[in-house]
Structures are given as C-alpha cells and as structure tokens.
mmCIF file of C-alpha atoms in Angstrom:
data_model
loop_
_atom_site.group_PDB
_atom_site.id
_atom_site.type_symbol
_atom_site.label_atom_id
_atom_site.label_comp_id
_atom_site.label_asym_id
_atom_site.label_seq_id
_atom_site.Cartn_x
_atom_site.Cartn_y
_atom_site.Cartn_z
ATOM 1 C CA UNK A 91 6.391 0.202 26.555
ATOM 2 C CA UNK A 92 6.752 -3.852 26.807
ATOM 3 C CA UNK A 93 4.959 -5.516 24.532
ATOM 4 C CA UNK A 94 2.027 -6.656 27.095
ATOM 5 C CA UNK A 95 1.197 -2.507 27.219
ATOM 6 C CA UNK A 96 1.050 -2.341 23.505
ATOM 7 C CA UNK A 97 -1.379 -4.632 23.066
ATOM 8 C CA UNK A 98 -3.229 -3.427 26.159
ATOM 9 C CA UNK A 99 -2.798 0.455 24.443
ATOM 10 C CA UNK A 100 -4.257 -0.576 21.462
ATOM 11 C CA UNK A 101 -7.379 -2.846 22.872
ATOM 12 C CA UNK A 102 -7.980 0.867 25.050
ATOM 13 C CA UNK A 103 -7.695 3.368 21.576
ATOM 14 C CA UNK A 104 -4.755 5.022 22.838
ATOM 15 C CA UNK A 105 -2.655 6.265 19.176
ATOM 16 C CA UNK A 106 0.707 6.314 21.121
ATOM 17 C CA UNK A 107 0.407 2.493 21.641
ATOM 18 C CA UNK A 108 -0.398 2.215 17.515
ATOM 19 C CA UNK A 109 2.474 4.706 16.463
ATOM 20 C CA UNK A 110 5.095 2.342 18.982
ATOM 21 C CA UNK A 111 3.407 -0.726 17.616
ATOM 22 C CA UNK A 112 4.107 0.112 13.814
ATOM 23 C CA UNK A 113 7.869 1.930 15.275
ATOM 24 C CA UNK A 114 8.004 -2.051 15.969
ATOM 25 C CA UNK A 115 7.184 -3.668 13.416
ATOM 26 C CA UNK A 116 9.510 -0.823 10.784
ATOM 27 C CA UNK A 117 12.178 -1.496 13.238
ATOM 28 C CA UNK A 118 14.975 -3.799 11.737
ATOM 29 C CA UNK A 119 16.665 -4.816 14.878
ATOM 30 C CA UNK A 120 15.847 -8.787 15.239
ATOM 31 C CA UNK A 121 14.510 -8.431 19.128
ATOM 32 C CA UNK A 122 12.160 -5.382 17.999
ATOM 33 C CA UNK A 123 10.635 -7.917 15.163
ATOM 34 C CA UNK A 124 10.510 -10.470 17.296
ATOM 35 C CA UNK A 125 8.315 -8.321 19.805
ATOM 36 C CA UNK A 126 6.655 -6.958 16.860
ATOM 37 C CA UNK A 127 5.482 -10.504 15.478
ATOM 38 C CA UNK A 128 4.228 -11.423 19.145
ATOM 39 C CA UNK A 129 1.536 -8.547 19.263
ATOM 40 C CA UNK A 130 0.501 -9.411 15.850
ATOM 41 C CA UNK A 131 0.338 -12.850 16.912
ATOM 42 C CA UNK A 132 -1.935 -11.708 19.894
ATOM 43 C CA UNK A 133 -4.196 -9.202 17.990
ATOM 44 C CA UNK A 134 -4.506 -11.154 14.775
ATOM 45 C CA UNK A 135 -8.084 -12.209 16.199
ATOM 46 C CA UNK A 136 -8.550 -8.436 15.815
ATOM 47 C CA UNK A 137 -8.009 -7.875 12.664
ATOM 48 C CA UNK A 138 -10.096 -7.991 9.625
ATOM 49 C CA UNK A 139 -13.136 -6.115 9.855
ATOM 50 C CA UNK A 140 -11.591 -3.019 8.035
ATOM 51 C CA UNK A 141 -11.666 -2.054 4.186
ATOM 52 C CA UNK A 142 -8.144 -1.764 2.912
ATOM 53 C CA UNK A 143 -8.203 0.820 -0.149
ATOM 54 C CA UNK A 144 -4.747 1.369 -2.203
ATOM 55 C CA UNK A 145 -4.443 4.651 -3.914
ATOM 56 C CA UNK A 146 -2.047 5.497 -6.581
ATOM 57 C CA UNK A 147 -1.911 8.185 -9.658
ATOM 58 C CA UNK A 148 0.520 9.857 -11.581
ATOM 59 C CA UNK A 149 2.564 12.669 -9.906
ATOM 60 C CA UNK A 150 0.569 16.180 -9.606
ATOM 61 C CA UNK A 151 -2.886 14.092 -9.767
ATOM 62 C CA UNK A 152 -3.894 14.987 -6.290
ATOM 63 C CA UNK A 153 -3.358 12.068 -4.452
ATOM 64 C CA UNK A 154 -2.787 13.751 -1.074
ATOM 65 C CA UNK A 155 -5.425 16.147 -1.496
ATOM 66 C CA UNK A 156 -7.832 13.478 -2.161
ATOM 67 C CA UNK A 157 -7.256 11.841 0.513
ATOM 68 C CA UNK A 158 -7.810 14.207 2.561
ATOM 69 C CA UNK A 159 -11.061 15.347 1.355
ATOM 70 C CA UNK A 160 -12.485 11.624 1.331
ATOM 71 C CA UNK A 161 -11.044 10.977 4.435
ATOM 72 C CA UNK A 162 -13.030 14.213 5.961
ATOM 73 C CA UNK A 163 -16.051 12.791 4.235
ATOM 74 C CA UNK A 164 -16.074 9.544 5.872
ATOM 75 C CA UNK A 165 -15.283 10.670 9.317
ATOM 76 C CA UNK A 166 -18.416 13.063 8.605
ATOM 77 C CA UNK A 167 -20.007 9.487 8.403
ATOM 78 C CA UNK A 168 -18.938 8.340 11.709
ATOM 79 C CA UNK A 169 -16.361 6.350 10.572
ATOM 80 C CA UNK A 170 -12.471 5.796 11.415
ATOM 81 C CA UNK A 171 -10.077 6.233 9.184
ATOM 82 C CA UNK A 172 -5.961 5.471 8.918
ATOM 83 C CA UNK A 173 -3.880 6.776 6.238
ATOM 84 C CA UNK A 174 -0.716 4.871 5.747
ATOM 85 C CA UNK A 175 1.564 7.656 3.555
ATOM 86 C CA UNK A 176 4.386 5.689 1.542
ATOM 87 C CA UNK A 177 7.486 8.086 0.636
ATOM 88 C CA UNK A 178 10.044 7.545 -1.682
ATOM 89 C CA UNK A 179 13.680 6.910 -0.104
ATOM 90 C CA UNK A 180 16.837 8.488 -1.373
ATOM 91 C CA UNK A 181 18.557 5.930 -3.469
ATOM 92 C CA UNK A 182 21.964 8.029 -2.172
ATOM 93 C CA UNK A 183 20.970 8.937 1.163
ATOM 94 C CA UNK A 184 18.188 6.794 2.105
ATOM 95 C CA UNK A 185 16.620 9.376 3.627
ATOM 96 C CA UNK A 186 12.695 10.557 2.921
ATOM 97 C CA UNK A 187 10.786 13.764 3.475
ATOM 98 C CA UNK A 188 8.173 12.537 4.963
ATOM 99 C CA UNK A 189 5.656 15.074 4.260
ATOM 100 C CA UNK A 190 2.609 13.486 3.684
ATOM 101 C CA UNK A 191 1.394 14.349 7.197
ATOM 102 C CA UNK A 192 1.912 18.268 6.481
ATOM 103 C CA UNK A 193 -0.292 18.054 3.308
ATOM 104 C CA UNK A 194 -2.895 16.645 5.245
ATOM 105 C CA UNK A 195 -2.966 19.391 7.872
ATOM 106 C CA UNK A 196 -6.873 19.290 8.373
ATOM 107 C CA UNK A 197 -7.245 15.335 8.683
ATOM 108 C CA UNK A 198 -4.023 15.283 10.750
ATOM 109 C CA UNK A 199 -6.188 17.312 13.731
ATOM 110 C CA UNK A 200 -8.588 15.228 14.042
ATOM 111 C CA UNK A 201 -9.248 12.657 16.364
ATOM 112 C CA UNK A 202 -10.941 9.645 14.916
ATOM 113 C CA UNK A 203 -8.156 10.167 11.701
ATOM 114 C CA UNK A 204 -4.360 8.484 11.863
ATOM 115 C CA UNK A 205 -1.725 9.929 9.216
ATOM 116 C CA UNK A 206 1.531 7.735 9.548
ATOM 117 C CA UNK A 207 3.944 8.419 6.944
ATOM 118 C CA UNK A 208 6.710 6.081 6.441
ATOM 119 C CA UNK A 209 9.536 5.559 3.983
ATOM 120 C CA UNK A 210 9.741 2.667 1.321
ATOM 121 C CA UNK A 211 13.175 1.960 1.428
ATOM 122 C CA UNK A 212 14.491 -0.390 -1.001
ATOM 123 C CA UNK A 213 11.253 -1.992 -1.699
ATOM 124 C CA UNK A 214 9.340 -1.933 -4.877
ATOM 125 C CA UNK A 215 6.136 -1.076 -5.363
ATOM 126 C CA UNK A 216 6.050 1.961 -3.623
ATOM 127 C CA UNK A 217 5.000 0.518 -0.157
ATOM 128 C CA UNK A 218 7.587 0.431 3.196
ATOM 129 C CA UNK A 219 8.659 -2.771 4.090
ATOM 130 C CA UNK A 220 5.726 -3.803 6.690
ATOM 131 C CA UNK A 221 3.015 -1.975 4.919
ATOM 132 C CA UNK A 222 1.177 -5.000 4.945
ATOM 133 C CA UNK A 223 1.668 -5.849 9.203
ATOM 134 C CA UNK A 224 1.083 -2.269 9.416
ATOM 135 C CA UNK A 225 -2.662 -2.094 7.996
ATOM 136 C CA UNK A 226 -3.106 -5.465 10.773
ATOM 137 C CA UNK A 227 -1.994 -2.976 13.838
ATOM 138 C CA UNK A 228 -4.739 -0.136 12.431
ATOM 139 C CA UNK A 229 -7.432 -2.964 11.902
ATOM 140 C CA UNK A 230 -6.753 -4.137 15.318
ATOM 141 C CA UNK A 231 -7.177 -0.447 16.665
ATOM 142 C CA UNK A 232 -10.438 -0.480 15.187
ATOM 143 C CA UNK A 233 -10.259 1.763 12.199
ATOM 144 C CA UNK A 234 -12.918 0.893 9.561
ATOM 145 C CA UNK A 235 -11.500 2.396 6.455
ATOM 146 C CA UNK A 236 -7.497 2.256 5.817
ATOM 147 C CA UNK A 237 -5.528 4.138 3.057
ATOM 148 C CA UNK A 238 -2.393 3.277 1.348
ATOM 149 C CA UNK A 239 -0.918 6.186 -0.541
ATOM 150 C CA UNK A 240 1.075 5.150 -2.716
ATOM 151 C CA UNK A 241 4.718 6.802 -4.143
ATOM 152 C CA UNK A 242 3.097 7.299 -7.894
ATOM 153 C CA UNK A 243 2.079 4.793 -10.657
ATOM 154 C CA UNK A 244 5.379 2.366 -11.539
ATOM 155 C CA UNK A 245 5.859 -0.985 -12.725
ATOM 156 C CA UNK A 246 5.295 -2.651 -9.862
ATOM 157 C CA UNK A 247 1.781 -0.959 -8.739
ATOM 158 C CA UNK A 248 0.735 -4.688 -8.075
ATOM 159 C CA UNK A 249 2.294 -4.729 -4.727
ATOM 160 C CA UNK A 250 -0.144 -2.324 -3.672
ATOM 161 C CA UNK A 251 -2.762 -3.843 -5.256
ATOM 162 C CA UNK A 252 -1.840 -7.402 -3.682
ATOM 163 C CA UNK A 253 -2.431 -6.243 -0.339
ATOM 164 C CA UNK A 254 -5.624 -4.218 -0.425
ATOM 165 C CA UNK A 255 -9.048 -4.992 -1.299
ATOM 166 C CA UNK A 256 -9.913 -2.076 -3.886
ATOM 167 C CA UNK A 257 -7.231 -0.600 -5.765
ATOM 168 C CA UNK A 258 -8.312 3.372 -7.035
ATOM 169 C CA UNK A 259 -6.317 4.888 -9.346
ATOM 170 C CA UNK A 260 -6.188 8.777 -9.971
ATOM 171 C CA UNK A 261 -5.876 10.549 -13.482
ATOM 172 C CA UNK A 262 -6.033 13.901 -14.177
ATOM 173 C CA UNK A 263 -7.980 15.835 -16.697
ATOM 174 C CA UNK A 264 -5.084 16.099 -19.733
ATOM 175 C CA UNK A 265 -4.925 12.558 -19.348
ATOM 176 C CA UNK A 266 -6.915 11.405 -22.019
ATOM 177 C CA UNK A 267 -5.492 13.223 -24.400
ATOM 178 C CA UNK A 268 -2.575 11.423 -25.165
ATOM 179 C CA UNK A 269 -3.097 7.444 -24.461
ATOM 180 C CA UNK A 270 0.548 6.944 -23.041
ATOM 181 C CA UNK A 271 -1.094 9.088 -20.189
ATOM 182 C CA UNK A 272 -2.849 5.258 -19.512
ATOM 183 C CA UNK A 273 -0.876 2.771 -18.201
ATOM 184 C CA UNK A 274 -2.261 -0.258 -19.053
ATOM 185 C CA UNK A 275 -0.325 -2.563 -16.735
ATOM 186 C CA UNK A 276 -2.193 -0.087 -14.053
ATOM 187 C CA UNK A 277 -5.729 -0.058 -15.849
ATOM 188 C CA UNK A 278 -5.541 -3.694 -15.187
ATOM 189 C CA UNK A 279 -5.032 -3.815 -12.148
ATOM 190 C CA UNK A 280 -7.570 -0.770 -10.997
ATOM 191 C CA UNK A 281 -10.774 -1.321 -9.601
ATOM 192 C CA UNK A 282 -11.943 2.241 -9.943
ATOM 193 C CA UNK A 283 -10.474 4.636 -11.835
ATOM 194 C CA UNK A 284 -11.075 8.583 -10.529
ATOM 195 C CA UNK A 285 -10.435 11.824 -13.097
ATOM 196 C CA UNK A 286 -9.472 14.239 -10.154
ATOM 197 C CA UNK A 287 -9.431 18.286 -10.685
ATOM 198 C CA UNK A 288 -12.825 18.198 -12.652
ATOM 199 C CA UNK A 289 -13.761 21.547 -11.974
ATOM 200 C CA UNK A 290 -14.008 24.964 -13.525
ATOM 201 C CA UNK A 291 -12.505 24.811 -17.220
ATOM 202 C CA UNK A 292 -10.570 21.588 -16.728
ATOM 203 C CA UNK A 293 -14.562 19.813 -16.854
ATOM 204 C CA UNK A 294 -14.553 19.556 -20.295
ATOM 205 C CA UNK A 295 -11.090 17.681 -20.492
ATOM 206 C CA UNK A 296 -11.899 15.619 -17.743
ATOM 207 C CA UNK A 297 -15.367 14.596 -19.200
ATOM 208 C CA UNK A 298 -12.932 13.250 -22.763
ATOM 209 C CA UNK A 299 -10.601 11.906 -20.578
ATOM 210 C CA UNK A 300 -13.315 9.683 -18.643
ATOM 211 C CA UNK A 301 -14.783 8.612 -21.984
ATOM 212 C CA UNK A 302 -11.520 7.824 -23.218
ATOM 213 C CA UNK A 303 -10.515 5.795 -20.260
ATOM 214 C CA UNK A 304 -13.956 4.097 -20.526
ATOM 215 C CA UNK A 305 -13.081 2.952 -24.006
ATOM 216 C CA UNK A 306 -9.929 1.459 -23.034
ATOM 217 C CA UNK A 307 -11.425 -0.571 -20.636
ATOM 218 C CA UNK A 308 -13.814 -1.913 -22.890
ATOM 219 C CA UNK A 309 -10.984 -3.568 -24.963
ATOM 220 C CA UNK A 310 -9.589 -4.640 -21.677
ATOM 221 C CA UNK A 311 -10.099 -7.934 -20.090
ATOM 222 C CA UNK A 312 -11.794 -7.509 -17.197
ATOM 223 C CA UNK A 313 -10.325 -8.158 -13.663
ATOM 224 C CA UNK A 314 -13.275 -9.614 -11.989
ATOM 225 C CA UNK A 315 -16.262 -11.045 -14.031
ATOM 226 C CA UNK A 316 -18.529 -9.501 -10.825
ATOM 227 C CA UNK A 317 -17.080 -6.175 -11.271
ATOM 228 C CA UNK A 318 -17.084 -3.797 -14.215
ATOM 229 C CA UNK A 319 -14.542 -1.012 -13.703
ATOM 230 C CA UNK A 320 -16.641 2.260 -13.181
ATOM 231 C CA UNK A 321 -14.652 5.839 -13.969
ATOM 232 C CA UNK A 322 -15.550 8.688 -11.870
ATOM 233 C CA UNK A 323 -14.599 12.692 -11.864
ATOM 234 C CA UNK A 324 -14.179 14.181 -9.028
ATOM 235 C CA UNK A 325 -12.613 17.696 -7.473
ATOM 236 C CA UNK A 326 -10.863 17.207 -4.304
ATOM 237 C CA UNK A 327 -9.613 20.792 -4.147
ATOM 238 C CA UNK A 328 -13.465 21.494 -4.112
ATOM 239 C CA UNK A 329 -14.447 18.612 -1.819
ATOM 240 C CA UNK A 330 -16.899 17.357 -5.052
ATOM 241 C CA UNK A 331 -17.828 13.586 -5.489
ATOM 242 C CA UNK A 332 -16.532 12.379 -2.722
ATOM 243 C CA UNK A 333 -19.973 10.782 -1.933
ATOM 244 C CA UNK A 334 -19.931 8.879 -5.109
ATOM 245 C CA UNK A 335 -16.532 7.209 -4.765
ATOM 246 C CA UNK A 336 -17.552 6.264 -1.183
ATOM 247 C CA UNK A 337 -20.738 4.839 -3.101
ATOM 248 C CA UNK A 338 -18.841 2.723 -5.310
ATOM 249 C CA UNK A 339 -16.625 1.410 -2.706
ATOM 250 C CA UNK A 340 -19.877 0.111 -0.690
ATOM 251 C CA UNK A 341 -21.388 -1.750 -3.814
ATOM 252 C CA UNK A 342 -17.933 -2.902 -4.882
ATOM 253 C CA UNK A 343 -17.985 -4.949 -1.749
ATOM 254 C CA UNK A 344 -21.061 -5.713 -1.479
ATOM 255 C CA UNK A 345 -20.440 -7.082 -5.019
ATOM 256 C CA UNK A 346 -17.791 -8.969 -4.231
ATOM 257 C CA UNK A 347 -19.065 -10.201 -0.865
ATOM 258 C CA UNK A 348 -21.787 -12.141 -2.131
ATOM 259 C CA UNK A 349 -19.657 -13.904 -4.465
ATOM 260 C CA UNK A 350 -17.405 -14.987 -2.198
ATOM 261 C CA UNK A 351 -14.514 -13.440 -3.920
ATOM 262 C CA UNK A 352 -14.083 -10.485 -1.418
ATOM 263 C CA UNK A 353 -12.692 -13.390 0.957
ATOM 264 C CA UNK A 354 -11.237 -15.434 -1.609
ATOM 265 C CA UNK A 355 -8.933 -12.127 -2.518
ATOM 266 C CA UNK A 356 -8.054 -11.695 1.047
ATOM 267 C CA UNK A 357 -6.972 -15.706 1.693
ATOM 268 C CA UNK A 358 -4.658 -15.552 -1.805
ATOM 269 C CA UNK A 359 -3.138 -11.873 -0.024
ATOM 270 C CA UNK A 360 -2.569 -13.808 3.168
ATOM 271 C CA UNK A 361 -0.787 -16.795 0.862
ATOM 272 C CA UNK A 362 0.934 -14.021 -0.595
ATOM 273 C CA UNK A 363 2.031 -12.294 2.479
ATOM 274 C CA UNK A 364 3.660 -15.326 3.593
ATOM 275 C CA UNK A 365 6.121 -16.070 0.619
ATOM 276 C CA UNK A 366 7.102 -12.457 0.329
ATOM 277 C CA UNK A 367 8.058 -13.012 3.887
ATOM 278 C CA UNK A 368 9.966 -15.933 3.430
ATOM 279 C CA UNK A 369 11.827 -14.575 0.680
ATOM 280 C CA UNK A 370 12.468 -11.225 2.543
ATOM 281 C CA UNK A 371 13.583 -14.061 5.388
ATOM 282 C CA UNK A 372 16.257 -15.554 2.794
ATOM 283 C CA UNK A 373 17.843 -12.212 1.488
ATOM 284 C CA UNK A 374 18.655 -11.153 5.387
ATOM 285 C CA UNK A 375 19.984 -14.632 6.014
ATOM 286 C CA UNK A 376 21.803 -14.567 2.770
ATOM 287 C CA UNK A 377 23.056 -11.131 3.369
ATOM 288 C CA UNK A 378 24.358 -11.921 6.863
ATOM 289 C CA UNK A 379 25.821 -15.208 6.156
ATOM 290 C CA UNK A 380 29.305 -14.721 7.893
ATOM 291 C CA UNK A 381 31.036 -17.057 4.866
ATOM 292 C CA UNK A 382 29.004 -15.074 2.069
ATOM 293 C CA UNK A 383 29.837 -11.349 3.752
ATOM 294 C CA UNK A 384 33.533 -12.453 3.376
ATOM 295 C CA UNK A 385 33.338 -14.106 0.318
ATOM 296 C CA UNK A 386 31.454 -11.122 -1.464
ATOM 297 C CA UNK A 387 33.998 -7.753 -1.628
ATOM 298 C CA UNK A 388 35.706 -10.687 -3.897
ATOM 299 C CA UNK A 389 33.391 -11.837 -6.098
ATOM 300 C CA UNK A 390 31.766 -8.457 -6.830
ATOM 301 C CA UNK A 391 35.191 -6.898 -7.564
ATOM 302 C CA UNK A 392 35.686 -10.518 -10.052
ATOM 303 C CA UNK A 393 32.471 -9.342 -11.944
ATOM 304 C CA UNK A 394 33.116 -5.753 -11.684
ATOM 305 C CA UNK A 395 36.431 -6.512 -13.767
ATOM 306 C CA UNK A 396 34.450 -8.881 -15.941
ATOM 307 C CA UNK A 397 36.721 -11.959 -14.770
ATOM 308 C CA UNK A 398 33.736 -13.802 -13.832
ATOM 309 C CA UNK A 399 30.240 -14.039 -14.943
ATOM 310 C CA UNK A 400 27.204 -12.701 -12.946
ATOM 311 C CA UNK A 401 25.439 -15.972 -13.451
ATOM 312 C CA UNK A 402 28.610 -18.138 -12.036
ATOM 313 C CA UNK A 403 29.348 -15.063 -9.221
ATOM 314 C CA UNK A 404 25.809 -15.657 -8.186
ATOM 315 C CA UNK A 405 25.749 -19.734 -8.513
ATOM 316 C CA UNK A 406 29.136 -19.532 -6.040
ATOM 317 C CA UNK A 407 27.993 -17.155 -3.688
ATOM 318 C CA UNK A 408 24.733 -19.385 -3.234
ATOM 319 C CA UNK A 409 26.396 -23.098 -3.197
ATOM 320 C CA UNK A 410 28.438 -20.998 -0.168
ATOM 321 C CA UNK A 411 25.001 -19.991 1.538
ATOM 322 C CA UNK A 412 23.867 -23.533 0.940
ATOM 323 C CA UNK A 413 27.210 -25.608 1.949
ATOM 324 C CA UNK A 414 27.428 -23.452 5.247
#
C-alpha cells in the first residue's frame, strides 16, 4: 500500500490500512519513517478528539482482564475502542510474546474493538518506541476511547503517564496490607486508582486496601488542585464496576475541561513528544556516525580494561560526533 492508500484506508475505516500504518511507523528502516511521518503529517488534522487512558498495575492485578471487560462495556455504549498492548522485549533475544491479543479473545472479535500488541524494545517505561504516533493513527481512525497497557508498574511509569490524559492504576486486594505494596512514585502520578478482584472473600481485603490507599493519598500532594484522586473496587473477572470507572473518567474530564488544564496537559505532551524525538534523533545519528562506529570497539574495550574513564570515553566519543 503507498502511502496515498493509507491515508485513504484509514479516512474509509478499513483496520488493514491502521495495522500497515502503525507496521510504518514501528518500522526502523529510514524510508518506512519517512512515509510514516508523511501520513501523520496528513492526518494530524484528524487527530484529537479521542480520550487517551494509560493503564498500569503490578503483575497478576488483572490488567488484561480489565481491559477487556471495560472495553466490552464501552462498546455496549456505542463507542470505539483501541487497545495498544505494550510487551516486554527479551533483553537476550529481543524477542516478545506478544500475547496480549490472546487474553483478550472476546474484545479481539469484535468489530468496533482494535487489539495491537507491540513490543517495547529498549525503551523505558514500558511503552514501544512510537506508542505515542501510534495512539495519533487510532485517533485519526476515529476511535473514541484508546488504551495503553502497560508492561507492569516500574520506575519510569511516567512515560506512560506523559502521553495520556488519565493515568489508572490497578492494585489488588492484599495490597494494602503491606505499604511497600504502594508505590508512591506511581500514587503520584495516578489519576484513579482501581482495587481489582473485589469479589467473593477477597471483598473484605479489598475494602482495607481501598481505605488504606485512601489514607496515603491524603498525605500526598495532590497532582491536580481540580482533581482529587478517587479509589475504586472493581471485579473484572465478574464484569462488576465497570460503569463506575467509566463514570469517573467522564467527570475527570469534564473536570479538567473546564479548567482548561485538560488542553494545557495535552500542549506540554505535544512539547514533550518533540524533545523525546529529538533526542531519540541524536542517539541514531550518534550511533551511526561512521567515525564514532569505528572509534567505539576501542574505547569500550579501553573502559572495559579500566584504562580509561567512562566520563573521558564518553567526552571523546562525543567531541568525535561533534568534530565530524
């Protein structure tokens, strides 16, 4: 398909034009990015009439299972939704599974729903590489709710949440037990917080473990003075509360809307967006640089040996990126 019939594809709702579009923009290859940044250019117009929700948790909380539950809630209320599945890559293979897709066997059938799993490579965060572009392609398809499923709750969660416009966060029941089950670099960052598998004898537990994480965020500054962070249970294995979360997610933006912060968050992503591609820009160039490539088997076997420092390694290697 040229890139003229992807854009085409995609004004018309056809999913193969999407899937080749995103193919595209994953691709590494500098002619596929260059076609890549030409339909974005031309659907851009397009784009941002979609809300953008990052989801994250703590393995075995459900995240997959959630979202397909919510998802088959919303498209029971006419809308579209696109669920972009992050997998972890193999730091020896750099391979994923890819599985994401299979867990969500029911959503996966149906027709106004788009499951497209994709690996995160060497990128923190637990997002793929054009996450961000990615989310543009679905908006310009026309989906109103999009999904990012994150690889699990890390250090660097605020990738995700620096590229959607609500950031959920799942816990499980046992969580508030013990406090180190609460991350607070991720509290902060959440603007909902859900206590999944609240059903049958785990209700108890996950009634203490909402009150606990409601005390925590007491002592906690908040993220937005519009917003107070509201903790929900919920049971995705028994479809329950997925009303209320879609509840919360309306009168969040509304919320925000008629501050003006709602846009004021999405014009700092955008700035955002930009510098993190600039500086993904620099380490290809760098990378590439014929003089650095044939300067670096040298200096990384100097450092290795400890003949040379890792600071003065890295100031040569960059005065030869500069010089050249």
């Amino acid at each position: 398909m040229t890139p003229q019939q992807i854009i085409e594809g995609i004004h018309q709702g056809k999913l193969r034009a999407l899937a080749k579009a995103i193919t595209l923009i994953e691709s590494q290859r500098p002619e596929d990015q260059q076609q890549a940044a030409a339909i974005l250019e031309e659907l851009l117009p397009r784009t941002g009439r979609s809300l953008r929700i990052g989801i994250s948790g703590v393995p075995g909380a459900g995240k997959s299972t959630f979202i397909e539950a919510f998802g088959m809630y919303l498209l029971q209320q006419g809308k579209k939704v696109a669920v972009l599945a992050v997998d972890p890559s193999s730091q020896i293979s750099g391979g994923s599974i890819l599985g994401d897709k299979t867990r969500m066997e029911l959503l996966s059938r149906e027709t106004n729903a788009f499951i497209r799993p994709s690996p995160s490579g060497d990128t923190l965060g637990g997002v793929a590489r054009k996450t961000r572009e990615s989310m543009l392609l679905c908006e310009a398809y026309g989906f109103d709710v999009i999904i990012v499923e994150t690889v699990g709750v890390g250090q660097s969660e605020t990738a995700v949440a620096a590229m959607v416009d609500f950031f959920l966060l799942l816990q499980l029941p046992n969580a508030g037990d013990e406090l180190q089950g609460i991350k607070k670099g991720v509290m902060e960052i959440a603007d909902g917080i859900l206590i999944n598998k609240a059903d049958g004898d785990n209700r108890p537990r996950a009634e203490l473990a909402g009150r606990q994480i409601e005390n925590a965020l007491h002592i906690m500054k908040p993220k937005s003075a519009n917003w107070q962070v509201p903790v929900h249970l919920v049971s995705a294995l028994k479809k329950e509360g997925m009303g209320t979360v879609w509840q919360m997610l309306e009168t969040y933006r509304e919320a925000m809307s008629e501050t003006g912060e709602f846009e004021e968050k999405r014009r700092r992503q955008a700035v955002d967006w930009m510098w993190s591609t600039v500086m993904e820009s620099l380490k290809y160039s760098f990378h590439h640089h014929p003089k650095v490539a044939a300067l670096l088997p040298q200096i990384q076997q100097s450092v290795a040996e400890g003949v040379t420092t890792p600071g003065m390694a890295a100031k040569r290697l960059l005065e030869t990126f500069k010089r050249h």
